[in-house]
PDB file of C-alpha atoms in Angstrom:
ATOM      1  CA  UNK A  74     -23.347   4.547 -40.137  1.00  0.00           C
ATOM      2  CA  UNK A  75     -23.410   0.857 -41.062  1.00  0.00           C
ATOM      3  CA  UNK A  76     -20.886   0.165 -38.285  1.00  0.00           C
ATOM      4  CA  UNK A  77     -22.207  -3.365 -37.910  1.00  0.00           C
ATOM      5  CA  UNK A  78     -21.626  -4.239 -41.563  1.00  0.00           C
ATOM      6  CA  UNK A  79     -18.445  -5.684 -42.980  1.00  0.00           C
ATOM      7  CA  UNK A  80     -16.281  -3.071 -44.677  1.00  0.00           C
ATOM      8  CA  UNK A  81     -15.900  -5.312 -47.741  1.00  0.00           C
ATOM      9  CA  UNK A  82     -19.672  -5.426 -48.198  1.00  0.00           C
ATOM     10  CA  UNK A  83     -20.016  -1.658 -47.858  1.00  0.00           C
ATOM     11  CA  UNK A  84     -17.148  -1.122 -50.320  1.00  0.00           C
ATOM     12  CA  UNK A  85     -18.750  -3.515 -52.819  1.00  0.00           C
ATOM     13  CA  UNK A  86     -22.101  -1.701 -52.609  1.00  0.00           C
ATOM     14  CA  UNK A  87     -20.436   1.694 -53.021  1.00  0.00           C
ATOM     15  CA  UNK A  88     -18.512   0.426 -56.032  1.00  0.00           C
ATOM     16  CA  UNK A  89     -21.643  -1.048 -57.655  1.00  0.00           C
ATOM     17  CA  UNK A  90     -24.038   1.785 -56.819  1.00  0.00           C
ATOM     18  CA  UNK A  91     -22.827   5.339 -57.572  1.00  0.00           C
ATOM     19  CA  UNK A  92     -25.896   6.941 -55.983  1.00  0.00           C
ATOM     20  CA  UNK A  93     -25.357   5.044 -52.732  1.00  0.00           C
ATOM     21  CA  UNK A  94     -21.677   6.070 -52.776  1.00  0.00           C
ATOM     22  CA  UNK A  95     -22.533   9.741 -53.382  1.00  0.00           C
ATOM     23  CA  UNK A  96     -25.139   9.805 -50.611  1.00  0.00           C
ATOM     24  CA  UNK A  97     -22.876   7.920 -48.203  1.00  0.00           C
ATOM     25  CA  UNK A  98     -20.001  10.361 -48.723  1.00  0.00           C
ATOM     26  CA  UNK A  99     -22.333  13.342 -48.389  1.00  0.00           C
ATOM     27  CA  UNK A 100     -23.659  11.895 -45.117  1.00  0.00           C
ATOM     28  CA  UNK A 101     -20.079  11.442 -43.855  1.00  0.00           C
ATOM     29  CA  UNK A 102     -19.263  15.051 -44.794  1.00  0.00           C
ATOM     30  CA  UNK A 103     -22.331  16.377 -42.973  1.00  0.00           C
ATOM     31  CA  UNK A 104     -21.553  14.197 -39.957  1.00  0.00           C
ATOM     32  CA  UNK A 105     -18.090  15.710 -39.741  1.00  0.00           C
ATOM     33  CA  UNK A 106     -19.393  19.286 -40.076  1.00  0.00           C
ATOM     34  CA  UNK A 107     -22.118  18.742 -37.468  1.00  0.00           C
ATOM     35  CA  UNK A 108     -19.585  17.271 -35.043  1.00  0.00           C
ATOM     36  CA  UNK A 109     -17.209  20.212 -35.616  1.00  0.00           C
ATOM     37  CA  UNK A 110     -20.031  22.712 -35.131  1.00  0.00           C
ATOM     38  CA  UNK A 111     -21.122  21.045 -31.893  1.00  0.00           C
ATOM     39  CA  UNK A 112     -17.532  21.152 -30.626  1.00  0.00           C
ATOM     40  CA  UNK A 113     -17.280  24.843 -31.537  1.00  0.00           C
ATOM     41  CA  UNK A 114     -14.575  24.273 -34.143  1.00  0.00           C
ATOM     42  CA  UNK A 115     -16.868  25.242 -37.024  1.00  0.00           C
ATOM     43  CA  UNK A 116     -18.864  28.381 -36.258  1.00  0.00           C
ATOM     44  CA  UNK A 117     -22.415  27.952 -37.540  1.00  0.00           C
ATOM     45  CA  UNK A 118     -25.675  29.723 -36.885  1.00  0.00           C
ATOM     46  CA  UNK A 119     -28.090  27.505 -34.959  1.00  0.00           C
ATOM     47  CA  UNK A 120     -30.528  27.441 -37.907  1.00  0.00           C
ATOM     48  CA  UNK A 121     -27.784  26.249 -40.265  1.00  0.00           C
ATOM     49  CA  UNK A 122     -26.774  23.521 -37.811  1.00  0.00           C
ATOM     50  CA  UNK A 123     -30.391  22.421 -37.444  1.00  0.00           C
ATOM     51  CA  UNK A 124     -30.734  22.249 -41.241  1.00  0.00           C
ATOM     52  CA  UNK A 125     -27.581  20.159 -41.533  1.00  0.00           C
ATOM     53  CA  UNK A 126     -28.807  17.750 -38.867  1.00  0.00           C
ATOM     54  CA  UNK A 127     -32.125  17.390 -40.636  1.00  0.00           C
ATOM     55  CA  UNK A 128     -30.453  16.755 -43.997  1.00  0.00           C
ATOM     56  CA  UNK A 129     -28.113  14.221 -42.371  1.00  0.00           C
ATOM     57  CA  UNK A 130     -31.069  12.346 -40.885  1.00  0.00           C
ATOM     58  CA  UNK A 131     -32.891  12.313 -44.226  1.00  0.00           C
ATOM     59  CA  UNK A 132     -29.770  10.943 -45.898  1.00  0.00           C
ATOM     60  CA  UNK A 133     -29.441   8.263 -43.233  1.00  0.00           C
ATOM     61  CA  UNK A 134     -33.051   7.212 -43.790  1.00  0.00           C
ATOM     62  CA  UNK A 135     -32.536   7.082 -47.558  1.00  0.00           C
ATOM     63  CA  UNK A 136     -29.309   5.100 -47.234  1.00  0.00           C
ATOM     64  CA  UNK A 137     -30.937   2.673 -44.809  1.00  0.00           C
ATOM     65  CA  UNK A 138     -33.800   2.082 -47.258  1.00  0.00           C
ATOM     66  CA  UNK A 139     -31.354   1.562 -50.093  1.00  0.00           C
ATOM     67  CA  UNK A 140     -29.313  -0.833 -47.963  1.00  0.00           C
ATOM     68  CA  UNK A 141     -32.428  -2.848 -47.148  1.00  0.00           C
ATOM     69  CA  UNK A 142     -33.372  -3.040 -50.820  1.00  0.00           C
ATOM     70  CA  UNK A 143     -29.869  -4.143 -51.782  1.00  0.00           C
ATOM     71  CA  UNK A 144     -29.878  -6.772 -49.044  1.00  0.00           C
ATOM     72  CA  UNK A 145     -33.125  -8.256 -50.319  1.00  0.00           C
ATOM     73  CA  UNK A 146     -32.156  -8.106 -53.997  1.00  0.00           C
TER      74      UNK A 146
END
């Protein structure tokens, strides 16, 4: 997420905005768990995996909105 942004800019936003930082780290954690589940490393029921994917997408949408607001501020 935010692969096309400079790391310095992302770090500055995370330092200045605790909510963005918390959501970003939670998204990264979910991304890792989803990837592990899809690879079979983390055994998860299909419903749990679906829920994690949905939460991850909602977080991405929220972070993207926040990023847009920060960029226009």
